[in-house]
PDB file of C-alpha atoms in Angstrom:
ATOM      1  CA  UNK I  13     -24.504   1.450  45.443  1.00 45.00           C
ATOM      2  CA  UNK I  14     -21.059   0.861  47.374  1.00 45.00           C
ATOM      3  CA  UNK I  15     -20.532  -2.449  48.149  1.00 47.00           C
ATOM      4  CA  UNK I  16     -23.070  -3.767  45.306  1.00 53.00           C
ATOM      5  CA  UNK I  17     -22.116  -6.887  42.751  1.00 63.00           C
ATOM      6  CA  UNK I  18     -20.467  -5.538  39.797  1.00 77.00           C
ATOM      7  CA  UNK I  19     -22.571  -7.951  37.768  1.00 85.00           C
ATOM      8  CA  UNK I  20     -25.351  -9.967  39.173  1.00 93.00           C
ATOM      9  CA  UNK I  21     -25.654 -13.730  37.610  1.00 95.00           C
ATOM     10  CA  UNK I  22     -29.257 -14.227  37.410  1.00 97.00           C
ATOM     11  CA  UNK I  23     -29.405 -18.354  37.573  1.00 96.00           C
ATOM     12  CA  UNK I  24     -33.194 -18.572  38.499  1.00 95.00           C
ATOM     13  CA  UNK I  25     -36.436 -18.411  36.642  1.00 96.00           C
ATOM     14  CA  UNK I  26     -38.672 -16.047  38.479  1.00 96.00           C
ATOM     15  CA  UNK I  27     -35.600 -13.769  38.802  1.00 97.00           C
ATOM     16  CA  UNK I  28     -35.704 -14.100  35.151  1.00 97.00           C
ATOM     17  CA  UNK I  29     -39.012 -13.863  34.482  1.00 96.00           C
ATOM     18  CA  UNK I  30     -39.454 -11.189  36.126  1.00 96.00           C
ATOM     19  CA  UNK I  31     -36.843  -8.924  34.141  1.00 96.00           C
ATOM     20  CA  UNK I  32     -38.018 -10.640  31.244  1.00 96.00           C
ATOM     21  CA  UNK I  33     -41.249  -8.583  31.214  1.00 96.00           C
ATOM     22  CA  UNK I  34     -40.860  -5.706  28.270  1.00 96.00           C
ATOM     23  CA  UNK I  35     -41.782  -2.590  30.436  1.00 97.00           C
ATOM     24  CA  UNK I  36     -39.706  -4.197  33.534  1.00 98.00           C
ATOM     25  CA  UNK I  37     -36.370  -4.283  31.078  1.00 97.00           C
ATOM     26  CA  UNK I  38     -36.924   0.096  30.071  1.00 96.00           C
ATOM     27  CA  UNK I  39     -37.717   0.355  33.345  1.00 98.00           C
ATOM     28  CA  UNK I  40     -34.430  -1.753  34.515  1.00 97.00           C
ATOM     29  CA  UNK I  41     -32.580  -0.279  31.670  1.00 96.00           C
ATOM     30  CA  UNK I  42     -33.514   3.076  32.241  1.00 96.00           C
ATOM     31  CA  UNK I  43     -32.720   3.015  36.372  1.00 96.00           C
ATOM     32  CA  UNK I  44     -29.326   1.592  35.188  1.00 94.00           C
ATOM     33  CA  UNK I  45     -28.268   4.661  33.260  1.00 93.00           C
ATOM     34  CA  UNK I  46     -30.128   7.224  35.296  1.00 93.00           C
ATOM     35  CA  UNK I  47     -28.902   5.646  38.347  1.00 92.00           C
ATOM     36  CA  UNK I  48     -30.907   6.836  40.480  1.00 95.00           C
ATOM     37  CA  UNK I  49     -34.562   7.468  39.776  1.00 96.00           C
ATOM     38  CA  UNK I  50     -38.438   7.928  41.360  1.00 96.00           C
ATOM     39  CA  UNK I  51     -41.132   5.936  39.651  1.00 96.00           C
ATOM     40  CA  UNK I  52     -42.354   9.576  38.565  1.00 96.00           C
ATOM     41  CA  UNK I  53     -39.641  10.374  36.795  1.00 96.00           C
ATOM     42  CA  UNK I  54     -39.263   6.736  35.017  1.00 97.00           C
ATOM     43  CA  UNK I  55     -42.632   7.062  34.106  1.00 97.00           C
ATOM     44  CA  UNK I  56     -42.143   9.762  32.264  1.00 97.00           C
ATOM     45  CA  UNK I  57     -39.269   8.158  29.893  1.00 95.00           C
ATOM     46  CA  UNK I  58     -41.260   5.092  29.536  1.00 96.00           C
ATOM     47  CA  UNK I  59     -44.999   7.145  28.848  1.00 96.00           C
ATOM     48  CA  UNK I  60     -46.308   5.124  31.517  1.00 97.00           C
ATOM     49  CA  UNK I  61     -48.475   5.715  34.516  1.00 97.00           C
ATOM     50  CA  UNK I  62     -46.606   6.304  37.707  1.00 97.00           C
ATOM     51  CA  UNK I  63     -48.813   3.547  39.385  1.00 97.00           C
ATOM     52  CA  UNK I  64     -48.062   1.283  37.073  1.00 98.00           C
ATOM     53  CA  UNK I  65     -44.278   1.786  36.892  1.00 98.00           C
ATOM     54  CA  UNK I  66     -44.359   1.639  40.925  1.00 97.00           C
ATOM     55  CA  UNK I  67     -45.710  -1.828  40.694  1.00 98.00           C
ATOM     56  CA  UNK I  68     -43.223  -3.000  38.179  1.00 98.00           C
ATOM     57  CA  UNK I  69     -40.090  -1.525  40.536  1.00 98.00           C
ATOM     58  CA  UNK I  70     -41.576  -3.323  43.309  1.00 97.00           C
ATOM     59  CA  UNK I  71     -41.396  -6.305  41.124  1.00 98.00           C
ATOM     60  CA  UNK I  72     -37.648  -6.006  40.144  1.00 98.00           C
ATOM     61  CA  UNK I  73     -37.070  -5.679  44.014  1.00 98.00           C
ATOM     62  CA  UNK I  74     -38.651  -8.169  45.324  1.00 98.00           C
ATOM     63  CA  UNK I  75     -36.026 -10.346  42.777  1.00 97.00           C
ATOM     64  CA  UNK I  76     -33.031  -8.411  44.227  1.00 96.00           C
ATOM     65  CA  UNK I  77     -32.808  -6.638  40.827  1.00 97.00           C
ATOM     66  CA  UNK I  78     -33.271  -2.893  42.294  1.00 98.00           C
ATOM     67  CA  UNK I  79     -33.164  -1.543  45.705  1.00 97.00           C
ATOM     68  CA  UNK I  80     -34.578   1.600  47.481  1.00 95.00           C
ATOM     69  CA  UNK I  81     -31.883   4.149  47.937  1.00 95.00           C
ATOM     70  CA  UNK I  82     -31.303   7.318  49.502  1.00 91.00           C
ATOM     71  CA  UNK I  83     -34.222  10.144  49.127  1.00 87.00           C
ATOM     72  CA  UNK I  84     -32.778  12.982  46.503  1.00 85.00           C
ATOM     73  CA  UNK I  85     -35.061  15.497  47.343  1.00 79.00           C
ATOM     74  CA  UNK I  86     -36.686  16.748  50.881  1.00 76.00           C
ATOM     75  CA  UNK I  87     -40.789  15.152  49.595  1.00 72.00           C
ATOM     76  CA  UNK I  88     -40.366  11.929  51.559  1.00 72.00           C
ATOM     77  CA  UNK I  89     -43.684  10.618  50.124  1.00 79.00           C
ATOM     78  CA  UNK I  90     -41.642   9.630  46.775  1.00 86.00           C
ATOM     79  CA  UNK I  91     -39.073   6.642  46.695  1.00 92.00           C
ATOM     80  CA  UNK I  92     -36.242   6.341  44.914  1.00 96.00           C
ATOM     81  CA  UNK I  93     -34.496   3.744  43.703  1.00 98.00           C
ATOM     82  CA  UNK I  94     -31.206   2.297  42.357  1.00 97.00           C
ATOM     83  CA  UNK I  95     -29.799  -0.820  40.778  1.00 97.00           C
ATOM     84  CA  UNK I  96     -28.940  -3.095  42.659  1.00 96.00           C
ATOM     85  CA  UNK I  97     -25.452  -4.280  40.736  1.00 94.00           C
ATOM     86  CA  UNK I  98     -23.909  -2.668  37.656  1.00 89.00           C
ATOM     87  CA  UNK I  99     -25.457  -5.111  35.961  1.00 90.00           C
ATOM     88  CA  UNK I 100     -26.886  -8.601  35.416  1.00 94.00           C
ATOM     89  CA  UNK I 101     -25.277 -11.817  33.347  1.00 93.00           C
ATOM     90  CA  UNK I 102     -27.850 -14.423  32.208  1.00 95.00           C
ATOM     91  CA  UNK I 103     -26.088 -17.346  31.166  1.00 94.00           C
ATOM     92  CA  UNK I 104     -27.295 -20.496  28.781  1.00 94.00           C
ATOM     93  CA  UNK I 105     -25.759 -23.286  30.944  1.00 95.00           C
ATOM     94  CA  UNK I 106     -27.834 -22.003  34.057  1.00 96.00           C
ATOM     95  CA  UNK I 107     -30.904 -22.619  32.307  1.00 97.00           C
ATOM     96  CA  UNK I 108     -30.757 -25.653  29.988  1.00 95.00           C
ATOM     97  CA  UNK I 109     -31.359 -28.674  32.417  1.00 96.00           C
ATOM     98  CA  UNK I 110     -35.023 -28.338  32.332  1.00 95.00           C
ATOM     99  CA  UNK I 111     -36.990 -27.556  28.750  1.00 96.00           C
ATOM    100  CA  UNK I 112     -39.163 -24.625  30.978  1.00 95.00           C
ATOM    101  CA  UNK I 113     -36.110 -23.149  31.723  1.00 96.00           C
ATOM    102  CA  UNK I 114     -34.726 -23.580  28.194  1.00 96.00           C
ATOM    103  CA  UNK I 115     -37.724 -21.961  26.788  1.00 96.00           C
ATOM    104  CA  UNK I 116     -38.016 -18.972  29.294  1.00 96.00           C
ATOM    105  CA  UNK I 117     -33.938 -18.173  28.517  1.00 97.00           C
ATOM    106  CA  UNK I 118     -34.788 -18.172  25.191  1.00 97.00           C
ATOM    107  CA  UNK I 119     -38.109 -16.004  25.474  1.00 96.00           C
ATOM    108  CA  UNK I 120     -35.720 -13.759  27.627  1.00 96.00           C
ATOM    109  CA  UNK I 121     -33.674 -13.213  24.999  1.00 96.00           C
ATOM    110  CA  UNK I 122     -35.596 -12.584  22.511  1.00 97.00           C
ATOM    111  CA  UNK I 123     -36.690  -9.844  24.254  1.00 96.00           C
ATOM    112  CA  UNK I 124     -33.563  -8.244  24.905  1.00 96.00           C
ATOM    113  CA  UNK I 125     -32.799  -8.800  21.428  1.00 97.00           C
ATOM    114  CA  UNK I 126     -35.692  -7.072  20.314  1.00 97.00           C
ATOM    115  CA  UNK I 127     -35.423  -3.626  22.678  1.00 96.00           C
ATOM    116  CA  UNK I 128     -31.692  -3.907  21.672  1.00 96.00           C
ATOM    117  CA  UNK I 129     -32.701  -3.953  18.209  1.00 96.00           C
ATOM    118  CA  UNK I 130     -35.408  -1.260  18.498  1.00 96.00           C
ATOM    119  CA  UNK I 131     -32.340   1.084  20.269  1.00 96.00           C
ATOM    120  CA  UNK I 132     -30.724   0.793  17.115  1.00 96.00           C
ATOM    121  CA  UNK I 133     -33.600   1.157  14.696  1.00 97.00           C
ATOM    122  CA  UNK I 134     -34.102   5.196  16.606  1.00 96.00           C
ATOM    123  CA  UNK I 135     -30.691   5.739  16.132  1.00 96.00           C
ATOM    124  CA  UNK I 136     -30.537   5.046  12.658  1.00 96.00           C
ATOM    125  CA  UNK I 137     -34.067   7.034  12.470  1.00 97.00           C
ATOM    126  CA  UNK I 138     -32.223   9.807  14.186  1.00 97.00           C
ATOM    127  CA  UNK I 139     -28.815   9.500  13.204  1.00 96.00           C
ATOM    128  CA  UNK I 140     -29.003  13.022  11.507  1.00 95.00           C
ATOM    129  CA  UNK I 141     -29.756  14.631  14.704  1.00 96.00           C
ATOM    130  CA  UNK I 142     -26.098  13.333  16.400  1.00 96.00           C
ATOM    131  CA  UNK I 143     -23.826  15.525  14.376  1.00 95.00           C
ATOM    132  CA  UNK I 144     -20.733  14.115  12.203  1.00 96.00           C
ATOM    133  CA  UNK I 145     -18.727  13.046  15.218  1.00 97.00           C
ATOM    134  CA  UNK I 146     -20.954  10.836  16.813  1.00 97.00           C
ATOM    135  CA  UNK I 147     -22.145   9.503  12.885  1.00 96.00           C
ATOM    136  CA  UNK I 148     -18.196   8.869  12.560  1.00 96.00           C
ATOM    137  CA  UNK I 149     -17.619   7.770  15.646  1.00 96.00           C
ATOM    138  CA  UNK I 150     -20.961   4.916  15.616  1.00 96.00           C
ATOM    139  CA  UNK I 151     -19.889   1.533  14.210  1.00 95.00           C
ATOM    140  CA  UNK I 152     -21.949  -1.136  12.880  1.00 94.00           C
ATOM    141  CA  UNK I 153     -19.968  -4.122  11.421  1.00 93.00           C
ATOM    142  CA  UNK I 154     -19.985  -7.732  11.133  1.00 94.00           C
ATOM    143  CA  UNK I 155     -17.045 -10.213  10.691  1.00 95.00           C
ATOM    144  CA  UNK I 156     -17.713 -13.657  10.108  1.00 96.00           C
ATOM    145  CA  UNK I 157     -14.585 -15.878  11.584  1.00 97.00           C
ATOM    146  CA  UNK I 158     -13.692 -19.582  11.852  1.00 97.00           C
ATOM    147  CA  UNK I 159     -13.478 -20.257  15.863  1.00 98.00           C
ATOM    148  CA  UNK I 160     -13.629 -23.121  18.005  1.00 98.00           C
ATOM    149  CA  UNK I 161     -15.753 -23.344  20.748  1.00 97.00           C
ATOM    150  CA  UNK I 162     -12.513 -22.261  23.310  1.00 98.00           C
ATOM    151  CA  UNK I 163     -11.531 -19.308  21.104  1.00 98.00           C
ATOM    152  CA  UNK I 164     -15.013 -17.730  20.913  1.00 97.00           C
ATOM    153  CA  UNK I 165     -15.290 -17.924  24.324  1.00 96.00           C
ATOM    154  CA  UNK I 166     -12.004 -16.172  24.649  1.00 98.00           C
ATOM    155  CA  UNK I 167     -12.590 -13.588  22.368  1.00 97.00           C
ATOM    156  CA  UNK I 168     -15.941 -13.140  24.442  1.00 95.00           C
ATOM    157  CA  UNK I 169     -13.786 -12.451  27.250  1.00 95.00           C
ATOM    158  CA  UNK I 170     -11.437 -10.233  25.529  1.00 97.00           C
ATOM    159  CA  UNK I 171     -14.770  -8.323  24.172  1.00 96.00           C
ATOM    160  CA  UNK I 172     -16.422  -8.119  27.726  1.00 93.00           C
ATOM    161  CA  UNK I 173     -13.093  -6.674  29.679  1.00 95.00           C
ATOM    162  CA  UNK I 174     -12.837  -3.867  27.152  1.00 97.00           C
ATOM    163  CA  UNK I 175     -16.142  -2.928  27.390  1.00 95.00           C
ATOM    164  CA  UNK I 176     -15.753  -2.822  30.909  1.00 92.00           C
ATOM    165  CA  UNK I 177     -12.789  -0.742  31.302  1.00 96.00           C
ATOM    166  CA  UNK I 178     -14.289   1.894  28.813  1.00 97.00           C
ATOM    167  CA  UNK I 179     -17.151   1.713  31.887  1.00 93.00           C
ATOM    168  CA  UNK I 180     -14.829   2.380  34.324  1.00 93.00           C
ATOM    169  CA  UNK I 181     -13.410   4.901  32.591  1.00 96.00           C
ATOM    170  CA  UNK I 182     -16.988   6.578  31.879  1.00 95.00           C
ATOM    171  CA  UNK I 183     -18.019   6.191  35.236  1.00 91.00           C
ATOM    172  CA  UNK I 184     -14.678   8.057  37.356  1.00 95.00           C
ATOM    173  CA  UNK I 185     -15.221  10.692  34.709  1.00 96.00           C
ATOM    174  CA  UNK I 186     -18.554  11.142  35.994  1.00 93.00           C
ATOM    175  CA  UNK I 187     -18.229  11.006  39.118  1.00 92.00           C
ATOM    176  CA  UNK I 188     -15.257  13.552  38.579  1.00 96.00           C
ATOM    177  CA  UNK I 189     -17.864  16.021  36.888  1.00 95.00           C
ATOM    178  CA  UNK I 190     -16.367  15.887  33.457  1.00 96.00           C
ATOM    179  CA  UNK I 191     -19.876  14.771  31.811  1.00 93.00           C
ATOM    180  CA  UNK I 192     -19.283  17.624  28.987  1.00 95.00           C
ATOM    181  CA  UNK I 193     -19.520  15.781  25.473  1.00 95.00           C
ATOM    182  CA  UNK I 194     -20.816  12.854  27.482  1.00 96.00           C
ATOM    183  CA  UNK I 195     -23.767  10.422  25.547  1.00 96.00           C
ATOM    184  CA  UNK I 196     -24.816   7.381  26.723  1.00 95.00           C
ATOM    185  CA  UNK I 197     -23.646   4.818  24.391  1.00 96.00           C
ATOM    186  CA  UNK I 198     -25.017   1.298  23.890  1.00 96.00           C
ATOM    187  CA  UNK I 199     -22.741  -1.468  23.291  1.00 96.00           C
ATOM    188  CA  UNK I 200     -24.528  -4.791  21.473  1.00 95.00           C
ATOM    189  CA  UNK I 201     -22.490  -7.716  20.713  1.00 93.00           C
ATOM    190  CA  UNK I 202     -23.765 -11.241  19.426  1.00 92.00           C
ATOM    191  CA  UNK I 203     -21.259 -13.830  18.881  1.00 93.00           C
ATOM    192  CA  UNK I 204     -22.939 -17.186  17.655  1.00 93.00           C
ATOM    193  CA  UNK I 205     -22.326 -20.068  15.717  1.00 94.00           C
ATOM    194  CA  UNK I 206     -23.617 -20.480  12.093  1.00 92.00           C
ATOM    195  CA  UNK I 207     -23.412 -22.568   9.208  1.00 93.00           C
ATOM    196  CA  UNK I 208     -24.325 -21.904   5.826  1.00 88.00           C
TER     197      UNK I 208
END
């Protein structure tokens, strides 16, 4: 992935649309931490039939979402592929000036809501499995907090570069071969307005 995005703004429907779909967003999600992957072997996280799972990769590259890369193994008959950033950024304002594209960005994230949400749920259905330190170490919290507008998006910001450089940090470890006590670890943050 040299010379990728680091983070992909998606500002179009279809391109939306097409992540959008539930199987296309394990399948994206999955390429994204395996980073590198043949339909086979996403087919197998997802319980899905290779064919299937083929058509849906060629559907996230045709939008520029994944790309081939460079064969793994000596069978040439098998493809694999890669994202093609380190990640994507869907943003409100690039979808609000028309009510379809309101209405997809909202089905959108619904979605991601919901498989973020469903992450959590095996967790918690699993949490026994993890051991003490990763039960100690997993945090689920809410803080409710008077903002303006300007400061949520700053904290936002804050939020996101932190995240980021714990990324960074995950990734040269990886690539450095320390992987030993190694998990992936999802990250969910909502920050909204409310009132009671």
């Amino acid at each position: 992935m040299a010379g990728t995005e680091k983070n992909r703004r998606i500002t179009d429907v279809g391109t939306l649309k097409a992540l959008a779909h539930p199987l296309r967003m394990k399948l994206y999600r999955g390429l994204t931490i395996a980073r590198v992957a043949t339909a086979s072997q996403l087919a197998e996280q997802v319980d899905e039939a290779v064919s299937l799972v083929s058509y849906h990769l060629r559907k996230l590259a045709e939008h520029g979402l994944i790309e081939e890369a460079e064969p793994r193994s000596a069978d040439g008959r098998e493809r694999w592929w890669q994202p093609a950033s380190d990640g994507v950024s869907i943003r409100d304002e690039d979808f609000r000036d028309a009510p379809e594209k309101a209405a997809a960005h909202t089905a959108a994230s619904r979605l991601f809501f919901e498989q973020r949400a469903d992450m959590y749920r095996r967790f918690l259905d699993e949490r026994t499995h993890w051991g003490e330190e990763w039960n100690s170490a997993a945090e689920s919290s809410e803080s409710t907090l008077r903002l303006t507008a300007g400061e949520l998006a700053e904290l936002t910001a804050e939020l996101l570069t932190l995240v980021r450089r714990y990324d960074e940090r995950g990734r040269a470890a990886d690539a450095a071969g320390d992987s030993e006590g190694r998990e992936n670890v999802a990250v969910h943050t909502y920050a909204f307005p409310f009132r009671t």
